[in-house]
Coordinates of C-alpha atoms and ligand atoms in Angstrom, one line a residue:
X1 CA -28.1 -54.1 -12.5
X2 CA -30.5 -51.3 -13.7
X3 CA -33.0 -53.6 -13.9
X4 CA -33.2 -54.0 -10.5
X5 CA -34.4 -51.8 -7.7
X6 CA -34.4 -52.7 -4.1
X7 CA -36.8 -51.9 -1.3
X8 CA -36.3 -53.1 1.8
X9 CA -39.9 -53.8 3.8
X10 CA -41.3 -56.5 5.8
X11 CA -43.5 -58.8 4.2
X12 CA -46.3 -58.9 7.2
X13 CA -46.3 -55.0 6.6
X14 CA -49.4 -55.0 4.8
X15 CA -49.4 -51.6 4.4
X16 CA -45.6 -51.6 2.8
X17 CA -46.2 -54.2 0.8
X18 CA -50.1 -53.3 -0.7
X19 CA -48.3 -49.3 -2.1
X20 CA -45.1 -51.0 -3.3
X21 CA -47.7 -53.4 -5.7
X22 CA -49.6 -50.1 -6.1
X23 CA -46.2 -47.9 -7.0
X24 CA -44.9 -51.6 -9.1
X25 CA -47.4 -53.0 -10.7
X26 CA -45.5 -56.7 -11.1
X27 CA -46.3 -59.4 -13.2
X28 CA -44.5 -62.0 -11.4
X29 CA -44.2 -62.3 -7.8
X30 CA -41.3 -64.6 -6.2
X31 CA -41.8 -65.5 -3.0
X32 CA -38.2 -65.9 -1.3
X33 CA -38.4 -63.9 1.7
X34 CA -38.5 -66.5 4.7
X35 CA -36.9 -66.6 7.8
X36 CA -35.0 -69.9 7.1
X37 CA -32.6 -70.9 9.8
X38 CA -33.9 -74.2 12.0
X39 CA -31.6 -73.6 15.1
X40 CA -33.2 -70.0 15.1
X41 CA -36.7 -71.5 15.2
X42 CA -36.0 -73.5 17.4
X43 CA -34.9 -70.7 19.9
X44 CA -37.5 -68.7 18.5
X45 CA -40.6 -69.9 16.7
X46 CA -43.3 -66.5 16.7
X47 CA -41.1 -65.0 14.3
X48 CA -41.1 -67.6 12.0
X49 CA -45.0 -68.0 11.8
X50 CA -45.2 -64.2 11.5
X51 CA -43.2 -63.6 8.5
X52 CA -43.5 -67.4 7.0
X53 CA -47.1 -67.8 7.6
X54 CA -48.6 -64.3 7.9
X55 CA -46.1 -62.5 5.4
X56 CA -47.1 -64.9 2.5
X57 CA -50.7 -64.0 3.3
X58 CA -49.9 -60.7 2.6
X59 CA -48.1 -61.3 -0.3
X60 CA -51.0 -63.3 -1.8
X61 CA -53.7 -60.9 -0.6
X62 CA -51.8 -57.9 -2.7
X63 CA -51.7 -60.5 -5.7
X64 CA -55.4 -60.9 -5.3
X65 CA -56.3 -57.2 -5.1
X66 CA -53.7 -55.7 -7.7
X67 CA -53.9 -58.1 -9.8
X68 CA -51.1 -60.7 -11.1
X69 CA -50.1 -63.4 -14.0
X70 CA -48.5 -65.6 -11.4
X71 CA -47.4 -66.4 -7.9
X72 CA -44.6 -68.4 -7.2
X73 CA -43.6 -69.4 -3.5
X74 CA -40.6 -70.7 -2.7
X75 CA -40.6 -73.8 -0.3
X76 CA -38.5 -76.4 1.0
X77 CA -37.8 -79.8 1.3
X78 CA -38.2 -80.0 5.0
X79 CA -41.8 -80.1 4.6
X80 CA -42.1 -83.5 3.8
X81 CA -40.2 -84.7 7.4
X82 CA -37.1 -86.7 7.4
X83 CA -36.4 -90.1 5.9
X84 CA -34.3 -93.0 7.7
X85 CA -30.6 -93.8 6.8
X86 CA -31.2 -97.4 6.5
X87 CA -33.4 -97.0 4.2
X88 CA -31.5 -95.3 0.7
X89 CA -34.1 -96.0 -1.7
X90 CA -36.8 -93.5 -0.4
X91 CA -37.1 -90.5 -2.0
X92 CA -39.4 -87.0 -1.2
X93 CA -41.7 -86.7 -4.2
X94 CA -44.1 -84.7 -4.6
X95 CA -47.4 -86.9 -3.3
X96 CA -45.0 -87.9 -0.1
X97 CA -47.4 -86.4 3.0
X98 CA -46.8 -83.5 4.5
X99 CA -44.9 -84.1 7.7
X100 CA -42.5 -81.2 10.0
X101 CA -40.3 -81.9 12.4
X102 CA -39.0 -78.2 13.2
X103 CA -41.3 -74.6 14.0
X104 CA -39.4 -73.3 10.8
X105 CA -40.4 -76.6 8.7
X106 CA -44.2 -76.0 10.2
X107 CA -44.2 -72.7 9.4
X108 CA -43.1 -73.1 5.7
X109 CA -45.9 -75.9 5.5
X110 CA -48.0 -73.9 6.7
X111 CA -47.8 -71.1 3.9
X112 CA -47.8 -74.0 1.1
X113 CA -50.9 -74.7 2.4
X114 CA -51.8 -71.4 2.2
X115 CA -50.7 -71.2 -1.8
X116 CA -52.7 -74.1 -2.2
X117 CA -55.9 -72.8 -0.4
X118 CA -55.7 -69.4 -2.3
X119 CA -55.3 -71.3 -5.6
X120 CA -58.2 -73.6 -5.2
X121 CA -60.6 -70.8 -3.4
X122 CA -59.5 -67.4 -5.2
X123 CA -58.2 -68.9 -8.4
X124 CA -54.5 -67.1 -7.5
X125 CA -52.6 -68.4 -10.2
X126 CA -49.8 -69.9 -7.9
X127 CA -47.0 -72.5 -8.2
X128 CA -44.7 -74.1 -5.7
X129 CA -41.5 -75.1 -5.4
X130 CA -40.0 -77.7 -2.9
X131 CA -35.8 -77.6 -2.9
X132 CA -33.1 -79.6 -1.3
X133 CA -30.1 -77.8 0.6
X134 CA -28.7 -74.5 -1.2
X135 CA -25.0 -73.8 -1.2
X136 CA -23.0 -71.3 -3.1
X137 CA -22.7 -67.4 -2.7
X138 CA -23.3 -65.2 -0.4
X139 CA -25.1 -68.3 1.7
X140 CA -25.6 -66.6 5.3
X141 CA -23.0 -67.5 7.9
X142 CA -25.3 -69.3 9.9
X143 CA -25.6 -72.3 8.0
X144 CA -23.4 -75.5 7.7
X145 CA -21.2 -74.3 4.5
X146 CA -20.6 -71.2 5.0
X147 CA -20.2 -71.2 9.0
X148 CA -17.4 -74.2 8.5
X149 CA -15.7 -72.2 6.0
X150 CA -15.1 -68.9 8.0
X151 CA -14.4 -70.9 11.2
X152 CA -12.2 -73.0 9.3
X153 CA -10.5 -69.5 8.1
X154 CA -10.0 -67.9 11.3
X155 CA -9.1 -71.3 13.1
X156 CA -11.9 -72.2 15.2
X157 CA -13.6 -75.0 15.9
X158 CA -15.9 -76.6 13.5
X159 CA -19.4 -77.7 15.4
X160 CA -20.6 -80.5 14.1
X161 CA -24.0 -81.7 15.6
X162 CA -24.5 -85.2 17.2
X163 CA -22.2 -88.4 15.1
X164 CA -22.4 -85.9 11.8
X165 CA -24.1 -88.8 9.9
X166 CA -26.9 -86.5 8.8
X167 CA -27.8 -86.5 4.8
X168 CA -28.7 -83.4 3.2
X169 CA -29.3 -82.9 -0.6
X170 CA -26.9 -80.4 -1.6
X171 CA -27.5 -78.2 -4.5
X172 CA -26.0 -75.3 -5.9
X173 CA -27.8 -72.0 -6.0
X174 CA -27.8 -71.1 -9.5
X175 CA -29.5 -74.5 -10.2
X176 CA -32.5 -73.4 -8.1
X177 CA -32.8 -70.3 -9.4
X178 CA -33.3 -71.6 -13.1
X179 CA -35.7 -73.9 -11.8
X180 CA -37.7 -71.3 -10.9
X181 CA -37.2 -69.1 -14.1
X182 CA -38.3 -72.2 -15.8
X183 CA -41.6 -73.1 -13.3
X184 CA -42.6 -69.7 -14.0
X185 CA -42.2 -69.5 -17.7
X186 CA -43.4 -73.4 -18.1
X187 CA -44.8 -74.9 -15.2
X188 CA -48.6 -75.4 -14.7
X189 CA -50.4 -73.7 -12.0
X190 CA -51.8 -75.2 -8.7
X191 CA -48.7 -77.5 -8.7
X192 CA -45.9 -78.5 -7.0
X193 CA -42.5 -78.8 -8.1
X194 CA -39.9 -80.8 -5.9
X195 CA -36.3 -79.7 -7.0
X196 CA -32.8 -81.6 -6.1
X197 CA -30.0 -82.9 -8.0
X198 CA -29.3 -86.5 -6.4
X199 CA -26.4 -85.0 -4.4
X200 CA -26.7 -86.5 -0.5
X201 CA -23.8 -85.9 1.5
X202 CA -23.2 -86.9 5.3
X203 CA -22.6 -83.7 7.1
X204 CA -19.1 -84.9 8.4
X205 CA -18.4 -85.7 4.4
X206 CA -19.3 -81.9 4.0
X207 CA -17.5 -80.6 6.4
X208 CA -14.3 -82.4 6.0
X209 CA -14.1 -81.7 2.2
X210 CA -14.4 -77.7 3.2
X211 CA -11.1 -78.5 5.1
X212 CA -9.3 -80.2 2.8
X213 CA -9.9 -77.7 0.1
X214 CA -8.5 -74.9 2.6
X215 CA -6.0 -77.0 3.6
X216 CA -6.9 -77.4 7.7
X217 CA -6.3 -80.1 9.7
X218 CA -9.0 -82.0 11.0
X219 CA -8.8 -81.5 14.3
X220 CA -10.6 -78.5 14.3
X221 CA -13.6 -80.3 14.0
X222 CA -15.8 -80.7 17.3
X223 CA -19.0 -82.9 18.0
X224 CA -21.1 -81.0 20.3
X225 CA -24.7 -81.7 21.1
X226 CA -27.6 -82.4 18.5
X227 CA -30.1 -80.0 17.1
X228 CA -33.2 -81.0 19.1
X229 CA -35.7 -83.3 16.5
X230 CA -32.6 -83.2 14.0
X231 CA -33.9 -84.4 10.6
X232 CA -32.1 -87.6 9.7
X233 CA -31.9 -87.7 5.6
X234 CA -33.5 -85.1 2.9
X235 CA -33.2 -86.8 -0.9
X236 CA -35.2 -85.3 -3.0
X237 CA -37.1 -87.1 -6.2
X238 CA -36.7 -84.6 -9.1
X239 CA -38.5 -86.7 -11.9
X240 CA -41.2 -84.4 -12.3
X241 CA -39.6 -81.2 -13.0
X242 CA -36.9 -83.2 -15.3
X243 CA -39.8 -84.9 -17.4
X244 CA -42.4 -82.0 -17.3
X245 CA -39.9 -79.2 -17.5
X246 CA -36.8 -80.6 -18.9
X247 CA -34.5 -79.2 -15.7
X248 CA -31.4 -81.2 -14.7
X249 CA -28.7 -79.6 -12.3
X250 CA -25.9 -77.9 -14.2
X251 CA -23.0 -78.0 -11.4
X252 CA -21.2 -81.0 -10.2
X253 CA -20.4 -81.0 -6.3
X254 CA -17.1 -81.2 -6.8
X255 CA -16.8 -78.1 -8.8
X256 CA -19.7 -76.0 -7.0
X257 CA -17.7 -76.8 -3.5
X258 CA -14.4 -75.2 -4.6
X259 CA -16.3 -72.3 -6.4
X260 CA -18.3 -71.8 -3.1
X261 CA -15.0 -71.6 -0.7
X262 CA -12.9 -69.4 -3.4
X263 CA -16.2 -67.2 -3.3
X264 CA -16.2 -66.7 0.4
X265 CA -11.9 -66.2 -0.1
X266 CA -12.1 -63.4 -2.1
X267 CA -15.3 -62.1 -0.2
X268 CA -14.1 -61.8 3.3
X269 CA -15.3 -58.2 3.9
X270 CA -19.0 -59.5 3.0
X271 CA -19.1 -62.1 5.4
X272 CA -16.6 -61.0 7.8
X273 CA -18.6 -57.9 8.6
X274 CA -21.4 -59.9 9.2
X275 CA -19.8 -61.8 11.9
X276 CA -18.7 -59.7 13.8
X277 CA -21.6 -57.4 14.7
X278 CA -25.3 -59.0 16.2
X279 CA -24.0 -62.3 14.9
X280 CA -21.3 -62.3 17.5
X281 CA -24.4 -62.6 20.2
X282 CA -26.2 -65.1 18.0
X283 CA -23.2 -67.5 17.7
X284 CA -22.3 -67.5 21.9
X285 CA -26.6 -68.4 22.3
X286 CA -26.4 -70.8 19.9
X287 CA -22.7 -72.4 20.1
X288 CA -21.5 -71.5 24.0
X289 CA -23.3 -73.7 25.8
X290 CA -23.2 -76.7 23.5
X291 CA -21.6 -79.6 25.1
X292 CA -18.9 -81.1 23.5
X293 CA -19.0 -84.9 22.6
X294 CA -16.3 -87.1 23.2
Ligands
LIG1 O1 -23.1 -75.6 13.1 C1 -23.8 -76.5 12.5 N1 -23.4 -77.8 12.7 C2 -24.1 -78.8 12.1 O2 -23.8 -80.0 12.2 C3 -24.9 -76.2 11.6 C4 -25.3 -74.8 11.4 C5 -25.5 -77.2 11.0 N2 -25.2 -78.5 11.2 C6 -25.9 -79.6 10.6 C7 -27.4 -79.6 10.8 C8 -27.9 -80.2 9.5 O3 -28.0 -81.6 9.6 O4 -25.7 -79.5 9.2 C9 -26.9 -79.8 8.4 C10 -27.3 -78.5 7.6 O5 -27.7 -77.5 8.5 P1 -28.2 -76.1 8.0 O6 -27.2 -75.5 7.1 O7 -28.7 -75.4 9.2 O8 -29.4 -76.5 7.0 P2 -30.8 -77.4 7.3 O9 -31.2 -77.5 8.7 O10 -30.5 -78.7 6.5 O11 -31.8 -76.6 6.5 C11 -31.5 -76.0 5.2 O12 -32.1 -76.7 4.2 C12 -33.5 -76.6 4.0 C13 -32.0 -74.5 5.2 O13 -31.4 -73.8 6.3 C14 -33.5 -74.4 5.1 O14 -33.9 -73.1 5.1 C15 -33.9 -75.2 4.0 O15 -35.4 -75.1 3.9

């Protein structure tokens, strides 16, 4: 824990961020920071082009100036679109066109762009990295796990959007994390790394697996009305890392899931304050006036 020393600061604060790379002098830079929720960007895009687009401008503008041995930004998936249900043997890689369906997807696009722009003009020596659905600890309440696990918890219904036949490609978040140690330390810069374990899941499968690990009954869960331009299927094609880089996913669903849930058992306090302050406001916007389905 000494190692590490946190400042909180905005990203778009050029001014915050150009005297901490004066004060810091880093090596490395990791982008992570991102706001990252679709429903949110949905409700409210600006913010999202602000810290996604603009804040990784600033980020790379304070590598050019102060100097740096890499740049490493973090992306997503959701980039590349969505791929159809019927059709299981398409796969994201990482020559499959650009393609968003969400403000949050654009704006995350956008910034890859960005990276690539900044490597190709300025010679930033950058990298970037394109990864299926996280899951594990300390995963913001907002988001399908960890939102079905406290509801499930304190008994309240479990919204799950449209028929729940969604596929994400769940992975767990240590597995990303050495993927980028390793992109860092090994991976060649200007390119693109697409990151996932082969792990799709329908969103119903997910949801009803949290439940029977807590032992709920299913009748807590609720269809309610789709996310507007709801992504069908994310599967990600990870051969490039694995061949290049050698990277395979350490953590088996199975056991990542259970880990996740005792996590958020014997962390109530964490996420419990969390949900009951400005989130409280957020969840009635987001969840009050969703229809339920029959
Ligand atoms: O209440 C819910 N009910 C529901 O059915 C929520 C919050 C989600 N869902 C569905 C929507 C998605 O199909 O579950 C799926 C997963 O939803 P999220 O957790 O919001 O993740 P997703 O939209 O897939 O995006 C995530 O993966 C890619 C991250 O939030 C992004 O930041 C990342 O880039």
């Amino acid at each position: 824990m000494d190692k590490i020393k946190f400042v909180k600061a905005d990203i778009a604060d050029r001014k915050a961020v150009f005297e901490l790379f004066e004060t810091e002098n880093p090596d490395v830079v990791v982008n992570f920071a991102a706001e990252s929720h679709v429903d949110r960007s949905i409700e409210n895009p600006e913010v999202f082009l602000v810290t996604n687009i603009l804040g990784t401008q600033v980020l790379m503008d304070a590598c050019r100036k102060y100097g740096i041995q890499r740049y490493h930004q973090v992306s997503t998936d959701e980039v590349y679109g969505d791929l159809p249900l019927d059709r299981p043997d398409l796969f994201f890689t990482e020559e499959t066109p650009i393609h968003t369906s969400s403000p949050y997807s654009a704006s995350k696009a956008s910034a890859d762009l960005l990276v690539q722009a900044y490597n190709r003009t300025f010679g930033l020596p950058a990298t970037i990295s394109r990864c299926s659905n996280n899951y594990g600890p300390y995963h913001f309440p907002e988001k399908l796990i960890p939102l079905m696990i406290a509801n499930a918890l304190n008994n309240k219904s479990l919204p799950v959007y449209g028929n729940g036949l969604n596929v994400r490609d769940w992975l767990y978040v240590e597995d990303h994390c050495k993927a980028i140690d390793l992109i860092i330390h090994k991976g060649k810069v200007g390119e693109v790394y697409n990151i996932g374990g082969h792990n799709e899941k329908t969103n119903i499968d997910i949801v009803k697996t949290i439940l029977k690990i807590l032992d709920k009954p299913e009748s807590l869960i609720t269809y309610v009305t789709d996310r507007k331009g709801h992504d069908m299927r994310y599967a990600i094609d990870p051969t490039k890392i694995h061949t290049e880089l050698g990277w395979l996913p350490e953590t088996m669903f199975a056991d990542g899931i259970v880990k996740t849930v005792n996590w958020y058992l014997e962390n109530k306090s964490w996420w419990e304050k969390i949900i009951s302050g400005e989130y409280t406001k957020y969840y009635e916007e987001m969840y009050g006036n969703r229809e339920e389905l029959k």
